[in-house]
Amino acid sequence: MVYDNKDSYTLAILVYNRPGVLMRVVALFSRRGYNIDCLSVGETEDPSRSRITIVVTGDRQIVEQIIRQVEKLVDVIKVYEMTRHGSLQRELLLVKIKADNSTRGAIVEIGEIFKAKILDVTPTTLTMQLTGSLDKLESFLELTRPYGIVELVRTGITALERGARPISETTFDDEGRE
């Protein structure tokens, strides 16, 4: 799935690292009928805080409504929309590809071009790890699909704003703009 289309928005949600916070954020999306395309969460540089990265698809008005509703949740510190060009967005991909003696070399060569790491080799498969931009991962998958993808798992997008200032220090006006 490609997450960077024009109707796709990446939200960084800084929250207090407490039990049930993720459930409350996800439940808000569910109750409102919003679909989450991608979800990633983890502790930040401050162990008392976590960062939830969510990719949603919808029109601008719906995304702005989502942001306003998430900001009202008690344990939410800040919600920030990550733009494609103003942020660094990466994903981890693990993929098991059909490979025999006649195709293994070509698959390894494709992996080298994309700086993939080989994790496992069997007589019939090759398992690789790849991290990078969404475009890079999609290009890799496009080239390896003809060999046969046996199994595929993706972590979901993680993102950081470009520049030196962390999201915790970002200030917003009354309209939610920086």
JSON list of C-alpha atoms in Angstrom, two decimals:
[
{"chain": "A", "resi": 1, "resn": "MET", "atom": "CA", "xyz": [0.00, 0.00, 0.00]},
{"chain": "A", "resi": 2, "resn": "VAL", "atom": "CA", "xyz": [1.31, 3.46, -0.87]},
{"chain": "A", "resi": 3, "resn": "TYR", "atom": "CA", "xyz": [0.67, 6.06, 1.83]},
{"chain": "A", "resi": 4, "resn": "ASP", "atom": "CA", "xyz": [1.93, 9.20, 0.11]},
{"chain": "A", "resi": 5, "resn": "ASN", "atom": "CA", "xyz": [-0.92, 10.04, -2.25]},
{"chain": "A", "resi": 6, "resn": "LYS", "atom": "CA", "xyz": [-2.50, 13.51, -2.28]},
{"chain": "A", "resi": 7, "resn": "ASP", "atom": "CA", "xyz": [-5.36, 12.42, 0.00]},
{"chain": "A", "resi": 8, "resn": "SER", "atom": "CA", "xyz": [-3.04, 10.84, 2.56]},
{"chain": "A", "resi": 9, "resn": "TYR", "atom": "CA", "xyz": [-1.93, 12.69, 5.71]},
{"chain": "A", "resi": 10, "resn": "THR", "atom": "CA", "xyz": [0.71, 11.76, 8.29]},
{"chain": "A", "resi": 11, "resn": "LEU", "atom": "CA", "xyz": [-0.04, 12.86, 11.84]},
{"chain": "A", "resi": 12, "resn": "ALA", "atom": "CA", "xyz": [2.50, 12.86, 14.68]},
{"chain": "A", "resi": 13, "resn": "ILE", "atom": "CA", "xyz": [0.74, 12.68, 18.04]},
{"chain": "A", "resi": 14, "resn": "LEU", "atom": "CA", "xyz": [2.84, 13.33, 21.14]},
{"chain": "A", "resi": 15, "resn": "VAL", "atom": "CA", "xyz": [1.20, 11.73, 24.19]},
{"chain": "A", "resi": 16, "resn": "TYR", "atom": "CA", "xyz": [1.96, 10.93, 27.80]},
{"chain": "A", "resi": 17, "resn": "ASN", "atom": "CA", "xyz": [3.32, 7.39, 28.05]},
{"chain": "A", "resi": 18, "resn": "ARG", "atom": "CA", "xyz": [0.48, 5.91, 30.11]},
{"chain": "A", "resi": 19, "resn": "PRO", "atom": "CA", "xyz": [-1.54, 2.71, 29.85]},
{"chain": "A", "resi": 20, "resn": "GLY", "atom": "CA", "xyz": [-4.57, 2.99, 27.57]},
{"chain": "A", "resi": 21, "resn": "VAL", "atom": "CA", "xyz": [-3.54, 6.14, 25.67]},
{"chain": "A", "resi": 22, "resn": "LEU", "atom": "CA", "xyz": [-3.08, 4.37, 22.32]},
{"chain": "A", "resi": 23, "resn": "MET", "atom": "CA", "xyz": [-6.42, 2.60, 22.77]},
{"chain": "A", "resi": 24, "resn": "ARG", "atom": "CA", "xyz": [-8.18, 5.93, 23.39]},
{"chain": "A", "resi": 25, "resn": "VAL", "atom": "CA", "xyz": [-6.64, 7.53, 20.29]},
{"chain": "A", "resi": 26, "resn": "VAL", "atom": "CA", "xyz": [-7.51, 4.55, 18.08]},
{"chain": "A", "resi": 27, "resn": "ALA", "atom": "CA", "xyz": [-11.00, 4.33, 19.59]},
{"chain": "A", "resi": 28, "resn": "LEU", "atom": "CA", "xyz": [-11.61, 7.96, 18.62]},
{"chain": "A", "resi": 29, "resn": "PHE", "atom": "CA", "xyz": [-10.85, 7.10, 15.00]},
{"chain": "A", "resi": 30, "resn": "SER", "atom": "CA", "xyz": [-13.06, 4.02, 15.17]},
{"chain": "A", "resi": 31, "resn": "ARG", "atom": "CA", "xyz": [-16.04, 5.81, 16.77]},
{"chain": "A", "resi": 32, "resn": "ARG", "atom": "CA", "xyz": [-15.91, 8.53, 14.10]},
{"chain": "A", "resi": 33, "resn": "GLY", "atom": "CA", "xyz": [-15.63, 6.00, 11.26]},
{"chain": "A", "resi": 34, "resn": "TYR", "atom": "CA", "xyz": [-12.13, 7.14, 10.20]},
{"chain": "A", "resi": 35, "resn": "ASN", "atom": "CA", "xyz": [-9.83, 4.53, 8.73]},
{"chain": "A", "resi": 36, "resn": "ILE", "atom": "CA", "xyz": [-6.21, 4.36, 9.87]},
{"chain": "A", "resi": 37, "resn": "ASP", "atom": "CA", "xyz": [-4.03, 3.34, 6.93]},
{"chain": "A", "resi": 38, "resn": "CYS", "atom": "CA", "xyz": [-0.87, 3.01, 8.98]},
{"chain": "A", "resi": 39, "resn": "LEU", "atom": "CA", "xyz": [0.00, 3.16, 12.69]},
{"chain": "A", "resi": 40, "resn": "SER", "atom": "CA", "xyz": [3.34, 3.24, 14.45]},
{"chain": "A", "resi": 41, "resn": "VAL", "atom": "CA", "xyz": [4.01, 4.03, 18.13]},
{"chain": "A", "resi": 42, "resn": "GLY", "atom": "CA", "xyz": [6.98, 4.12, 20.44]},
{"chain": "A", "resi": 43, "resn": "GLU", "atom": "CA", "xyz": [8.63, 5.82, 23.37]},
{"chain": "A", "resi": 44, "resn": "THR", "atom": "CA", "xyz": [10.43, 9.13, 22.67]},
{"chain": "A", "resi": 45, "resn": "GLU", "atom": "CA", "xyz": [13.71, 10.57, 23.99]},
{"chain": "A", "resi": 46, "resn": "ASP", "atom": "CA", "xyz": [11.69, 11.32, 27.14]},
{"chain": "A", "resi": 47, "resn": "PRO", "atom": "CA", "xyz": [10.45, 8.00, 28.63]},
{"chain": "A", "resi": 48, "resn": "SER", "atom": "CA", "xyz": [7.36, 9.73, 30.03]},
{"chain": "A", "resi": 49, "resn": "ARG", "atom": "CA", "xyz": [6.17, 10.43, 26.47]},
{"chain": "A", "resi": 50, "resn": "SER", "atom": "CA", "xyz": [5.33, 8.34, 23.43]},
{"chain": "A", "resi": 51, "resn": "ARG", "atom": "CA", "xyz": [4.85, 9.33, 19.85]},
{"chain": "A", "resi": 52, "resn": "ILE", "atom": "CA", "xyz": [2.08, 7.91, 17.72]},
{"chain": "A", "resi": 53, "resn": "THR", "atom": "CA", "xyz": [2.46, 8.26, 13.96]},
{"chain": "A", "resi": 54, "resn": "ILE", "atom": "CA", "xyz": [-0.78, 7.72, 12.06]},
{"chain": "A", "resi": 55, "resn": "VAL", "atom": "CA", "xyz": [-1.44, 7.88, 8.33]},
{"chain": "A", "resi": 56, "resn": "VAL", "atom": "CA", "xyz": [-5.04, 8.62, 7.37]},
{"chain": "A", "resi": 57, "resn": "THR", "atom": "CA", "xyz": [-6.74, 9.09, 4.03]},
{"chain": "A", "resi": 58, "resn": "GLY", "atom": "CA", "xyz": [-9.47, 11.63, 3.51]},
{"chain": "A", "resi": 59, "resn": "ASP", "atom": "CA", "xyz": [-10.16, 15.15, 2.43]},
{"chain": "A", "resi": 60, "resn": "ARG", "atom": "CA", "xyz": [-8.59, 18.18, 4.08]},
{"chain": "A", "resi": 61, "resn": "GLN", "atom": "CA", "xyz": [-11.72, 19.01, 6.11]},
{"chain": "A", "resi": 62, "resn": "ILE", "atom": "CA", "xyz": [-11.89, 15.51, 7.62]},
{"chain": "A", "resi": 63, "resn": "VAL", "atom": "CA", "xyz": [-8.19, 15.58, 8.56]},
{"chain": "A", "resi": 64, "resn": "GLU", "atom": "CA", "xyz": [-8.59, 18.96, 10.27]},
{"chain": "A", "resi": 65, "resn": "GLN", "atom": "CA", "xyz": [-11.57, 17.57, 12.19]},
{"chain": "A", "resi": 66, "resn": "ILE", "atom": "CA", "xyz": [-9.52, 14.53, 13.23]},
{"chain": "A", "resi": 67, "resn": "ILE", "atom": "CA", "xyz": [-6.72, 16.77, 14.49]},
{"chain": "A", "resi": 68, "resn": "ARG", "atom": "CA", "xyz": [-9.12, 18.90, 16.55]},
{"chain": "A", "resi": 69, "resn": "GLN", "atom": "CA", "xyz": [-10.76, 15.83, 18.11]},
{"chain": "A", "resi": 70, "resn": "VAL", "atom": "CA", "xyz": [-7.46, 14.11, 18.94]},
{"chain": "A", "resi": 71, "resn": "GLU", "atom": "CA", "xyz": [-6.13, 17.31, 20.54]},
{"chain": "A", "resi": 72, "resn": "LYS", "atom": "CA", "xyz": [-9.06, 17.20, 22.99]},
{"chain": "A", "resi": 73, "resn": "LEU", "atom": "CA", "xyz": [-8.01, 13.83, 24.44]},
{"chain": "A", "resi": 74, "resn": "VAL", "atom": "CA", "xyz": [-6.62, 14.16, 27.98]},
{"chain": "A", "resi": 75, "resn": "ASP", "atom": "CA", "xyz": [-3.25, 12.44, 27.48]},
{"chain": "A", "resi": 76, "resn": "VAL", "atom": "CA", "xyz": [-2.47, 14.14, 24.15]},
{"chain": "A", "resi": 77, "resn": "ILE", "atom": "CA", "xyz": [0.24, 16.78, 24.40]},
{"chain": "A", "resi": 78, "resn": "LYS", "atom": "CA", "xyz": [0.37, 17.86, 20.77]},
{"chain": "A", "resi": 79, "resn": "VAL", "atom": "CA", "xyz": [-0.81, 16.82, 17.30]},
{"chain": "A", "resi": 80, "resn": "TYR", "atom": "CA", "xyz": [1.31, 17.79, 14.34]},
{"chain": "A", "resi": 81, "resn": "GLU", "atom": "CA", "xyz": [0.73, 17.17, 10.64]},
{"chain": "A", "resi": 82, "resn": "MET", "atom": "CA", "xyz": [3.86, 15.94, 8.90]},
{"chain": "A", "resi": 83, "resn": "THR", "atom": "CA", "xyz": [4.16, 17.11, 5.31]},
{"chain": "A", "resi": 84, "resn": "ARG", "atom": "CA", "xyz": [5.87, 14.90, 2.76]},
{"chain": "A", "resi": 85, "resn": "HIS", "atom": "CA", "xyz": [8.59, 17.44, 1.96]},
{"chain": "A", "resi": 86, "resn": "GLY", "atom": "CA", "xyz": [8.94, 18.89, 5.45]},
{"chain": "A", "resi": 87, "resn": "SER", "atom": "CA", "xyz": [9.59, 15.58, 7.16]},
{"chain": "A", "resi": 88, "resn": "LEU", "atom": "CA", "xyz": [11.66, 12.43, 6.94]},
{"chain": "A", "resi": 89, "resn": "GLN", "atom": "CA", "xyz": [9.36, 9.43, 6.60]},
{"chain": "A", "resi": 90, "resn": "ARG", "atom": "CA", "xyz": [10.69, 5.88, 6.67]},
{"chain": "A", "resi": 91, "resn": "GLU", "atom": "CA", "xyz": [9.41, 2.35, 6.94]},
{"chain": "A", "resi": 92, "resn": "LEU", "atom": "CA", "xyz": [10.88, -1.10, 7.60]},
{"chain": "A", "resi": 93, "resn": "LEU", "atom": "CA", "xyz": [9.95, -3.96, 5.27]},
{"chain": "A", "resi": 94, "resn": "LEU", "atom": "CA", "xyz": [10.60, -7.68, 5.72]},
{"chain": "A", "resi": 95, "resn": "VAL", "atom": "CA", "xyz": [9.88, -9.73, 2.62]},
{"chain": "A", "resi": 96, "resn": "LYS", "atom": "CA", "xyz": [10.19, -13.44, 1.78]},
{"chain": "A", "resi": 97, "resn": "ILE", "atom": "CA", "xyz": [10.63, -13.98, -1.96]},
{"chain": "A", "resi": 98, "resn": "LYS", "atom": "CA", "xyz": [10.52, -17.22, -3.95]},
{"chain": "A", "resi": 99, "resn": "ALA", "atom": "CA", "xyz": [14.07, -18.01, -5.04]},
{"chain": "A", "resi": 100, "resn": "ASP", "atom": "CA", "xyz": [15.68, -21.03, -6.59]},
{"chain": "A", "resi": 101, "resn": "ASN", "atom": "CA", "xyz": [19.15, -21.54, -8.08]},
{"chain": "A", "resi": 102, "resn": "SER", "atom": "CA", "xyz": [18.15, -19.85, -11.32]},
{"chain": "A", "resi": 103, "resn": "THR", "atom": "CA", "xyz": [16.59, -16.70, -9.77]},
{"chain": "A", "resi": 104, "resn": "ARG", "atom": "CA", "xyz": [18.50, -16.20, -6.50]},
{"chain": "A", "resi": 105, "resn": "GLY", "atom": "CA", "xyz": [21.35, -14.22, -8.09]},
{"chain": "A", "resi": 106, "resn": "ALA", "atom": "CA", "xyz": [19.00, -11.75, -9.78]},
{"chain": "A", "resi": 107, "resn": "ILE", "atom": "CA", "xyz": [17.04, -11.21, -6.55]},
{"chain": "A", "resi": 108, "resn": "VAL", "atom": "CA", "xyz": [20.25, -10.65, -4.56]},
{"chain": "A", "resi": 109, "resn": "GLU", "atom": "CA", "xyz": [21.36, -8.14, -7.21]},
{"chain": "A", "resi": 110, "resn": "ILE", "atom": "CA", "xyz": [18.10, -6.19, -6.89]},
{"chain": "A", "resi": 111, "resn": "GLY", "atom": "CA", "xyz": [18.55, -6.27, -3.12]},
{"chain": "A", "resi": 112, "resn": "GLU", "atom": "CA", "xyz": [22.08, -4.85, -3.41]},
{"chain": "A", "resi": 113, "resn": "ILE", "atom": "CA", "xyz": [20.83, -1.96, -5.54]},
{"chain": "A", "resi": 114, "resn": "PHE", "atom": "CA", "xyz": [18.30, -1.07, -2.82]},
{"chain": "A", "resi": 115, "resn": "LYS", "atom": "CA", "xyz": [20.73, -1.79, 0.05]},
{"chain": "A", "resi": 116, "resn": "ALA", "atom": "CA", "xyz": [18.55, -4.61, 1.36]},
{"chain": "A", "resi": 117, "resn": "LYS", "atom": "CA", "xyz": [19.96, -6.99, 3.95]},
{"chain": "A", "resi": 118, "resn": "ILE", "atom": "CA", "xyz": [19.61, -10.74, 3.48]},
{"chain": "A", "resi": 119, "resn": "LEU", "atom": "CA", "xyz": [18.21, -12.27, 6.68]},
{"chain": "A", "resi": 120, "resn": "ASP", "atom": "CA", "xyz": [17.53, -15.87, 5.67]},
{"chain": "A", "resi": 121, "resn": "VAL", "atom": "CA", "xyz": [18.13, -18.20, 2.74]},
{"chain": "A", "resi": 122, "resn": "THR", "atom": "CA", "xyz": [16.40, -21.52, 2.11]},
{"chain": "A", "resi": 123, "resn": "PRO", "atom": "CA", "xyz": [16.42, -23.72, -1.00]},
{"chain": "A", "resi": 124, "resn": "THR", "atom": "CA", "xyz": [13.15, -22.09, -2.11]},
{"chain": "A", "resi": 125, "resn": "THR", "atom": "CA", "xyz": [13.11, -18.58, -0.56]},
{"chain": "A", "resi": 126, "resn": "LEU", "atom": "CA", "xyz": [15.16, -15.51, 0.23]},
{"chain": "A", "resi": 127, "resn": "THR", "atom": "CA", "xyz": [14.15, -13.23, 3.12]},
{"chain": "A", "resi": 128, "resn": "MET", "atom": "CA", "xyz": [15.27, -9.61, 2.99]},
{"chain": "A", "resi": 129, "resn": "GLN", "atom": "CA", "xyz": [15.08, -6.54, 5.19]},
{"chain": "A", "resi": 130, "resn": "LEU", "atom": "CA", "xyz": [14.77, -3.10, 3.64]},
{"chain": "A", "resi": 131, "resn": "THR", "atom": "CA", "xyz": [14.33, 0.34, 5.18]},
{"chain": "A", "resi": 132, "resn": "GLY", "atom": "CA", "xyz": [13.74, 3.61, 3.44]},
{"chain": "A", "resi": 133, "resn": "SER", "atom": "CA", "xyz": [11.30, 5.99, 1.89]},
{"chain": "A", "resi": 134, "resn": "LEU", "atom": "CA", "xyz": [7.94, 4.80, 0.67]},
{"chain": "A", "resi": 135, "resn": "ASP", "atom": "CA", "xyz": [9.01, 5.30, -2.96]},
{"chain": "A", "resi": 136, "resn": "LYS", "atom": "CA", "xyz": [12.10, 3.15, -2.43]},
{"chain": "A", "resi": 137, "resn": "LEU", "atom": "CA", "xyz": [10.12, 0.30, -0.86]},
{"chain": "A", "resi": 138, "resn": "GLU", "atom": "CA", "xyz": [7.47, 0.38, -3.57]},
{"chain": "A", "resi": 139, "resn": "SER", "atom": "CA", "xyz": [10.14, 0.32, -6.31]},
{"chain": "A", "resi": 140, "resn": "PHE", "atom": "CA", "xyz": [11.83, -2.67, -4.66]},
{"chain": "A", "resi": 141, "resn": "LEU", "atom": "CA", "xyz": [8.52, -4.54, -4.40]},
{"chain": "A", "resi": 142, "resn": "GLU", "atom": "CA", "xyz": [7.64, -3.75, -8.01]},
{"chain": "A", "resi": 143, "resn": "LEU", "atom": "CA", "xyz": [10.92, -5.33, -9.16]},
{"chain": "A", "resi": 144, "resn": "THR", "atom": "CA", "xyz": [10.65, -8.42, -6.93]},
{"chain": "A", "resi": 145, "resn": "ARG", "atom": "CA", "xyz": [6.93, -9.21, -7.35]},
{"chain": "A", "resi": 146, "resn": "PRO", "atom": "CA", "xyz": [7.48, -11.13, -10.61]},
{"chain": "A", "resi": 147, "resn": "TYR", "atom": "CA", "xyz": [9.63, -13.64, -8.68]},
{"chain": "A", "resi": 148, "resn": "GLY", "atom": "CA", "xyz": [6.77, -14.28, -6.25]},
{"chain": "A", "resi": 149, "resn": "ILE", "atom": "CA", "xyz": [6.35, -12.73, -2.83]},
{"chain": "A", "resi": 150, "resn": "VAL", "atom": "CA", "xyz": [5.67, -15.48, -0.31]},
{"chain": "A", "resi": 151, "resn": "GLU", "atom": "CA", "xyz": [5.24, -13.25, 2.74]},
{"chain": "A", "resi": 152, "resn": "LEU", "atom": "CA", "xyz": [5.47, -9.54, 3.45]},
{"chain": "A", "resi": 153, "resn": "VAL", "atom": "CA", "xyz": [5.30, -7.43, 6.60]},
{"chain": "A", "resi": 154, "resn": "ARG", "atom": "CA", "xyz": [5.71, -3.66, 7.04]},
{"chain": "A", "resi": 155, "resn": "THR", "atom": "CA", "xyz": [6.21, -1.66, 10.22]},
{"chain": "A", "resi": 156, "resn": "GLY", "atom": "CA", "xyz": [4.29, 1.40, 9.13]},
{"chain": "A", "resi": 157, "resn": "ILE", "atom": "CA", "xyz": [5.64, 4.87, 8.72]},
{"chain": "A", "resi": 158, "resn": "THR", "atom": "CA", "xyz": [7.79, 6.57, 11.29]},
{"chain": "A", "resi": 159, "resn": "ALA", "atom": "CA", "xyz": [8.53, 10.24, 10.73]},
{"chain": "A", "resi": 160, "resn": "LEU", "atom": "CA", "xyz": [10.49, 13.18, 12.07]},
{"chain": "A", "resi": 161, "resn": "GLU", "atom": "CA", "xyz": [10.17, 16.81, 11.06]},
{"chain": "A", "resi": 162, "resn": "ARG", "atom": "CA", "xyz": [13.20, 18.17, 9.20]},
{"chain": "A", "resi": 163, "resn": "GLY", "atom": "CA", "xyz": [15.38, 20.69, 11.01]},
{"chain": "A", "resi": 164, "resn": "ALA", "atom": "CA", "xyz": [16.70, 21.04, 14.53]},
{"chain": "A", "resi": 165, "resn": "ARG", "atom": "CA", "xyz": [13.53, 21.79, 16.49]},
{"chain": "A", "resi": 166, "resn": "PRO", "atom": "CA", "xyz": [11.70, 18.84, 18.09]},
{"chain": "A", "resi": 167, "resn": "ILE", "atom": "CA", "xyz": [7.91, 18.59, 17.89]},
{"chain": "A", "resi": 168, "resn": "SER", "atom": "CA", "xyz": [7.68, 19.15, 21.65]},
{"chain": "A", "resi": 169, "resn": "GLU", "atom": "CA", "xyz": [9.01, 22.70, 21.13]},
{"chain": "A", "resi": 170, "resn": "THR", "atom": "CA", "xyz": [6.83, 23.54, 18.13]},
{"chain": "A", "resi": 171, "resn": "THR", "atom": "CA", "xyz": [4.25, 26.26, 18.79]},
{"chain": "A", "resi": 172, "resn": "PHE", "atom": "CA", "xyz": [0.99, 26.75, 16.93]},
{"chain": "A", "resi": 173, "resn": "ASP", "atom": "CA", "xyz": [-1.42, 29.63, 16.35]},
{"chain": "A", "resi": 174, "resn": "ASP", "atom": "CA", "xyz": [-5.16, 29.40, 17.02]},
{"chain": "A", "resi": 175, "resn": "GLU", "atom": "CA", "xyz": [-5.68, 27.75, 13.61]},
{"chain": "A", "resi": 176, "resn": "GLY", "atom": "CA", "xyz": [-3.19, 24.97, 14.37]},
{"chain": "A", "resi": 177, "resn": "ARG", "atom": "CA", "xyz": [-0.48, 26.38, 12.06]},
{"chain": "A", "resi": 178, "resn": "GLU", "atom": "CA", "xyz": [3.14, 26.76, 13.05]}
]
